[in-house]
């Protein structure tokens, strides 16, 4: 449990909005712990010395919109491009919903947060990537990230896991 508490302190503030499904009479923290308890039992981590290397495999968000994998295609100084299955956003999102991204690099304890409103172009049936604008120069390689979609009113989200970029 001390590891779950430490991980929540480490990143709960930035993934909290994406946890839209959690136990009745519970909280987003309870949902985070509930989703990750099996994973946390299998890892040897020091809760007092966490860094981003502890994140791959950890469930970042839990929602009722499904799971969409967003592999990182490229990260440059001014933006990052992520792919997704063609048309995947069309049936679950609307214009004005948000895509949110938490990203860092291995062996670091710093994380960046980016969000972007979805546009009509992102929701086309032929759409298969999204470009997130921002300064990605701090994440040149060995990126660890979680990306999810969240409804404009914050009541729905996709489920996402932290992933090590290939």
mmCIF file of N, CA and C in Angstrom, residues 77-152:
data_model
loop_
_atom_site.group_PDB
_atom_site.id
_atom_site.type_symbol
_atom_site.label_atom_id
_atom_site.label_comp_id
_atom_site.label_asym_id
_atom_site.label_seq_id
_atom_site.Cartn_x
_atom_site.Cartn_y
_atom_site.Cartn_z
ATOM 1 N N UNK A 77 11.139 19.152 -31.296
ATOM 2 C CA UNK A 77 11.130 20.277 -30.367
ATOM 3 C C UNK A 77 9.744 20.919 -30.234
ATOM 4 N N UNK A 78 9.024 21.056 -31.341
ATOM 5 C CA UNK A 78 7.773 21.819 -31.306
ATOM 6 C C UNK A 78 6.493 20.978 -31.250
ATOM 7 N N UNK A 79 6.597 19.648 -31.393
ATOM 8 C CA UNK A 79 5.397 18.818 -31.318
ATOM 9 C C UNK A 79 5.755 17.342 -31.244
ATOM 10 N N UNK A 80 4.741 16.552 -30.975
ATOM 11 C CA UNK A 80 4.887 15.093 -30.995
ATOM 12 C C UNK A 80 3.697 14.524 -31.751
ATOM 13 N N UNK A 81 3.943 13.468 -32.497
ATOM 14 C CA UNK A 81 2.899 12.825 -33.288
ATOM 15 C C UNK A 81 2.651 11.436 -32.732
ATOM 16 N N UNK A 82 1.378 11.130 -32.507
ATOM 17 C CA UNK A 82 0.954 9.834 -32.007
ATOM 18 C C UNK A 82 -0.029 9.238 -33.003
ATOM 19 N N UNK A 83 0.084 7.937 -33.238
ATOM 20 C CA UNK A 83 -0.849 7.270 -34.138
ATOM 21 C C UNK A 83 -1.938 6.590 -33.305
ATOM 22 N N UNK A 84 -2.999 6.198 -33.976
ATOM 23 C CA UNK A 84 -4.067 5.419 -33.357
ATOM 24 C C UNK A 84 -4.786 4.657 -34.457
ATOM 25 N N UNK A 85 -5.542 3.615 -34.117
ATOM 26 C CA UNK A 85 -6.244 2.862 -35.158
ATOM 27 C C UNK A 85 -7.147 3.797 -35.967
ATOM 28 N N UNK A 86 -7.137 3.628 -37.268
ATOM 29 C CA UNK A 86 -7.899 4.502 -38.161
ATOM 30 C C UNK A 86 -9.352 4.608 -37.717
ATOM 31 N N UNK A 87 -9.794 5.843 -37.541
ATOM 32 C CA UNK A 87 -11.181 6.123 -37.174
ATOM 33 C C UNK A 87 -11.542 5.838 -35.728
ATOM 34 N N UNK A 88 -10.581 5.503 -34.883
ATOM 35 C CA UNK A 88 -10.874 5.088 -33.505
ATOM 36 C C UNK A 88 -11.555 6.169 -32.674
ATOM 37 N N UNK A 89 -11.285 7.426 -32.961
ATOM 38 C CA UNK A 89 -11.870 8.498 -32.167
ATOM 39 C C UNK A 89 -13.289 8.857 -32.603
ATOM 40 N N UNK A 90 -13.641 8.483 -33.828
ATOM 41 C CA UNK A 90 -14.912 8.898 -34.423
ATOM 42 C C UNK A 90 -16.125 8.526 -33.577
ATOM 43 N N UNK A 91 -16.152 7.321 -33.024
ATOM 44 C CA UNK A 91 -17.336 6.857 -32.306
ATOM 45 C C UNK A 91 -17.326 7.149 -30.811
ATOM 46 N N UNK A 92 -16.217 7.628 -30.279
ATOM 47 C CA UNK A 92 -16.174 7.847 -28.824
ATOM 48 C C UNK A 92 -16.014 9.307 -28.424
ATOM 49 N N UNK A 93 -15.643 10.170 -29.356
ATOM 50 C CA UNK A 93 -15.322 11.545 -28.994
ATOM 51 C C UNK A 93 -16.115 12.536 -29.829
ATOM 52 N N UNK A 94 -16.124 13.768 -29.352
ATOM 53 C CA UNK A 94 -16.786 14.871 -30.043
ATOM 54 C C UNK A 94 -15.806 16.039 -30.155
ATOM 55 N N UNK A 95 -16.111 16.948 -31.053
ATOM 56 C CA UNK A 95 -15.318 18.167 -31.167
ATOM 57 C C UNK A 95 -15.349 18.868 -29.808
ATOM 58 N N UNK A 96 -14.194 19.264 -29.334
ATOM 59 C CA UNK A 96 -14.092 19.936 -28.041
ATOM 60 C C UNK A 96 -13.668 19.019 -26.907
ATOM 61 N N UNK A 97 -13.785 17.691 -27.114
ATOM 62 C CA UNK A 97 -13.218 16.774 -26.126
ATOM 63 C C UNK A 97 -11.711 16.966 -26.152
ATOM 64 N N UNK A 98 -11.029 16.441 -25.161
ATOM 65 C CA UNK A 98 -9.589 16.666 -25.055
ATOM 66 C C UNK A 98 -8.809 15.364 -25.151
ATOM 67 N N UNK A 99 -7.632 15.470 -25.715
ATOM 68 C CA UNK A 99 -6.652 14.399 -25.607
ATOM 69 C C UNK A 99 -5.590 14.935 -24.656
ATOM 70 N N UNK A 100 -5.243 14.103 -23.665
ATOM 71 C CA UNK A 100 -4.286 14.518 -22.644
ATOM 72 C C UNK A 100 -3.098 13.574 -22.651
ATOM 73 N N UNK A 101 -1.928 14.129 -22.368
ATOM 74 C CA UNK A 101 -0.680 13.386 -22.448
ATOM 75 C C UNK A 101 0.203 13.718 -21.251
ATOM 76 N N UNK A 102 0.722 12.681 -20.620
ATOM 77 C CA UNK A 102 1.750 12.802 -19.593
ATOM 78 C C UNK A 102 2.975 12.095 -20.156
ATOM 79 N N UNK A 103 4.113 12.775 -20.183
ATOM 80 C CA UNK A 103 5.308 12.197 -20.803
ATOM 81 C C UNK A 103 6.556 12.566 -19.995
ATOM 82 N N UNK A 104 7.476 11.640 -19.964
ATOM 83 C CA UNK A 104 8.771 11.854 -19.326
ATOM 84 C C UNK A 104 9.785 10.940 -19.975
ATOM 85 N N UNK A 105 10.989 10.922 -19.438
ATOM 86 C CA UNK A 105 12.002 10.006 -19.942
ATOM 87 C C UNK A 105 12.464 9.109 -18.790
ATOM 88 N N UNK A 106 12.994 7.946 -19.171
ATOM 89 C CA UNK A 106 13.509 7.016 -18.166
ATOM 90 C C UNK A 106 14.556 7.698 -17.308
ATOM 91 N N UNK A 107 14.713 7.187 -16.100
ATOM 92 C CA UNK A 107 15.728 7.666 -15.157
ATOM 93 C C UNK A 107 15.586 9.144 -14.800
ATOM 94 N N UNK A 108 14.422 9.700 -15.027
ATOM 95 C CA UNK A 108 14.137 11.072 -14.618
ATOM 96 C C UNK A 108 12.907 11.033 -13.713
ATOM 97 N N UNK A 109 12.736 12.044 -12.929
ATOM 98 C CA UNK A 109 11.539 12.100 -12.102
ATOM 99 C C UNK A 109 10.648 13.273 -12.500
ATOM 100 N N UNK A 110 10.926 13.856 -13.656
ATOM 101 C CA UNK A 110 10.108 14.949 -14.152
ATOM 102 C C UNK A 110 9.158 14.447 -15.219
ATOM 103 N N UNK A 111 7.951 14.995 -15.199
ATOM 104 C CA UNK A 111 6.935 14.652 -16.178
ATOM 105 C C UNK A 111 6.380 15.917 -16.806
ATOM 106 N N UNK A 112 6.097 15.846 -18.092
ATOM 107 C CA UNK A 112 5.441 16.948 -18.776
ATOM 108 C C UNK A 112 3.986 16.610 -19.002
ATOM 109 N N UNK A 113 3.152 17.626 -19.050
ATOM 110 C CA UNK A 113 1.721 17.447 -19.262
ATOM 111 C C UNK A 113 1.299 18.320 -20.434
ATOM 112 N N UNK A 114 0.563 17.726 -21.369
ATOM 113 C CA UNK A 114 0.066 18.445 -22.537
ATOM 114 C C UNK A 114 -1.386 18.056 -22.750
ATOM 115 N N UNK A 115 -2.174 18.969 -23.243
ATOM 116 C CA UNK A 115 -3.538 18.639 -23.631
ATOM 117 C C UNK A 115 -3.905 19.424 -24.875
ATOM 118 N N UNK A 116 -4.831 18.856 -25.624
ATOM 119 C CA UNK A 116 -5.242 19.488 -26.860
ATOM 120 C C UNK A 116 -6.700 19.162 -27.121
ATOM 121 N N UNK A 117 -7.459 20.149 -27.583
ATOM 122 C CA UNK A 117 -8.849 19.918 -27.954
ATOM 123 C C UNK A 117 -8.902 19.137 -29.261
ATOM 124 N N UNK A 118 -9.852 18.217 -29.336
ATOM 125 C CA UNK A 118 -10.045 17.466 -30.572
ATOM 126 C C UNK A 118 -10.823 18.318 -31.572
ATOM 127 N N UNK A 119 -10.436 18.211 -32.832
ATOM 128 C CA UNK A 119 -11.073 18.964 -33.912
ATOM 129 C C UNK A 119 -11.813 18.011 -34.833
ATOM 130 N N UNK A 120 -12.547 18.560 -35.756
ATOM 131 C CA UNK A 120 -13.272 17.741 -36.731
ATOM 132 C C UNK A 120 -12.313 16.850 -37.518
ATOM 133 N N UNK A 121 -11.127 17.363 -37.834
ATOM 134 C CA UNK A 121 -10.139 16.577 -38.591
ATOM 135 C C UNK A 121 -9.695 15.340 -37.817
ATOM 136 N N UNK A 122 -9.591 15.438 -36.481
ATOM 137 C CA UNK A 122 -9.193 14.291 -35.662
ATOM 138 C C UNK A 122 -10.261 13.203 -35.647
ATOM 139 N N UNK A 123 -11.509 13.581 -35.909
ATOM 140 C CA UNK A 123 -12.633 12.652 -35.777
ATOM 141 C C UNK A 123 -13.090 12.057 -37.105
ATOM 142 N N UNK A 124 -12.388 12.342 -38.178
ATOM 143 C CA UNK A 124 -12.742 11.751 -39.469
ATOM 144 C C UNK A 124 -12.530 10.247 -39.438
ATOM 145 N N UNK A 125 -13.301 9.525 -40.226
ATOM 146 C CA UNK A 125 -13.175 8.060 -40.252
ATOM 147 C C UNK A 125 -11.825 7.617 -40.806
ATOM 148 N N UNK A 126 -11.132 8.478 -41.535
ATOM 149 C CA UNK A 126 -9.814 8.118 -42.082
ATOM 150 C C UNK A 126 -8.656 8.625 -41.209
ATOM 151 N N UNK A 127 -8.958 9.361 -40.142
ATOM 152 C CA UNK A 127 -7.910 9.904 -39.267
ATOM 153 C C UNK A 127 -7.195 8.779 -38.530
ATOM 154 N N UNK A 128 -5.858 8.858 -38.464
ATOM 155 C CA UNK A 128 -5.092 7.820 -37.775
ATOM 156 C C UNK A 128 -3.892 8.361 -37.006
ATOM 157 N N UNK A 129 -3.823 9.691 -36.842
ATOM 158 C CA UNK A 129 -2.780 10.244 -35.984
ATOM 159 C C UNK A 129 -3.210 11.603 -35.452
ATOM 160 N N UNK A 130 -2.515 12.015 -34.420
ATOM 161 C CA UNK A 130 -2.791 13.321 -33.823
ATOM 162 C C UNK A 130 -1.453 13.957 -33.465
ATOM 163 N N UNK A 131 -1.348 15.243 -33.739
ATOM 164 C CA UNK A 131 -0.146 16.001 -33.426
ATOM 165 C C UNK A 131 -0.441 16.874 -32.215
ATOM 166 N N UNK A 132 0.386 16.716 -31.199
ATOM 167 C CA UNK A 132 0.253 17.508 -29.971
ATOM 168 C C UNK A 132 1.307 18.603 -30.026
ATOM 169 N N UNK A 133 0.857 19.851 -29.978
ATOM 170 C CA UNK A 133 1.782 20.984 -30.012
ATOM 171 C C UNK A 133 2.367 21.219 -28.625
ATOM 172 N N UNK A 134 3.609 21.626 -28.596
ATOM 173 C CA UNK A 134 4.272 21.941 -27.332
ATOM 174 C C UNK A 134 5.760 21.714 -27.440
ATOM 175 N N UNK A 135 6.457 22.064 -26.389
ATOM 176 C CA UNK A 135 7.909 21.912 -26.361
ATOM 177 C C UNK A 135 8.266 20.502 -25.887
ATOM 178 N N UNK A 136 8.629 19.648 -26.819
ATOM 179 C CA UNK A 136 8.997 18.270 -26.515
ATOM 180 C C UNK A 136 10.512 18.065 -26.515
ATOM 181 N N UNK A 137 11.273 19.150 -26.514
ATOM 182 C CA UNK A 137 12.727 19.034 -26.559
ATOM 183 C C UNK A 137 13.300 18.341 -25.316
ATOM 184 N N UNK A 138 12.588 18.337 -24.215
ATOM 185 C CA UNK A 138 13.065 17.677 -22.988
ATOM 186 C C UNK A 138 12.865 16.161 -23.041
ATOM 187 N N UNK A 139 12.213 15.670 -24.100
ATOM 188 C CA UNK A 139 11.895 14.239 -24.215
ATOM 189 C C UNK A 139 12.416 13.683 -25.537
ATOM 190 N N UNK A 140 13.729 13.745 -25.770
ATOM 191 C CA UNK A 140 14.267 13.354 -27.080
ATOM 192 C C UNK A 140 14.207 11.851 -27.349
ATOM 193 N N UNK A 141 14.322 11.024 -26.312
ATOM 194 C CA UNK A 141 14.289 9.571 -26.500
ATOM 195 C C UNK A 141 13.970 8.899 -25.167
ATOM 196 N N UNK A 142 13.793 7.587 -25.211
ATOM 197 C CA UNK A 142 13.421 6.811 -24.014
ATOM 198 C C UNK A 142 12.193 7.390 -23.313
ATOM 199 N N UNK A 143 11.200 7.796 -24.126
ATOM 200 C CA UNK A 143 10.009 8.411 -23.569
ATOM 201 C C UNK A 143 9.107 7.367 -22.907
ATOM 202 N N UNK A 144 8.549 7.766 -21.798
ATOM 203 C CA UNK A 144 7.536 6.993 -21.094
ATOM 204 C C UNK A 144 6.316 7.900 -21.032
ATOM 205 N N UNK A 145 5.159 7.382 -21.462
ATOM 206 C CA UNK A 145 4.006 8.266 -21.547
ATOM 207 C C UNK A 145 2.694 7.510 -21.357
ATOM 208 N N UNK A 146 1.674 8.280 -21.055
ATOM 209 C CA UNK A 146 0.289 7.806 -21.060
ATOM 210 C C UNK A 146 -0.529 8.879 -21.764
ATOM 211 N N UNK A 147 -1.448 8.445 -22.618
ATOM 212 C CA UNK A 147 -2.276 9.381 -23.368
ATOM 213 C C UNK A 147 -3.703 8.884 -23.325
ATOM 214 N N UNK A 148 -4.637 9.798 -23.118
ATOM 215 C CA UNK A 148 -6.037 9.407 -23.046
ATOM 216 C C UNK A 148 -6.928 10.501 -23.594
ATOM 217 N N UNK A 149 -8.176 10.125 -23.867
ATOM 218 C CA UNK A 149 -9.200 11.049 -24.332
ATOM 219 C C UNK A 149 -10.137 11.297 -23.159
ATOM 220 N N UNK A 150 -10.540 12.539 -23.007
ATOM 221 C CA UNK A 150 -11.448 12.913 -21.927
ATOM 222 C C UNK A 150 -12.559 13.792 -22.503
ATOM 223 N N UNK A 151 -13.787 13.518 -22.105
ATOM 224 C CA UNK A 151 -14.904 14.322 -22.591
ATOM 225 C C UNK A 151 -14.769 15.764 -22.104
ATOM 226 N N UNK A 152 -15.355 16.688 -22.855
ATOM 227 C CA UNK A 152 -15.244 18.110 -22.523
ATOM 228 C C UNK A 152 -15.781 18.406 -21.126
#
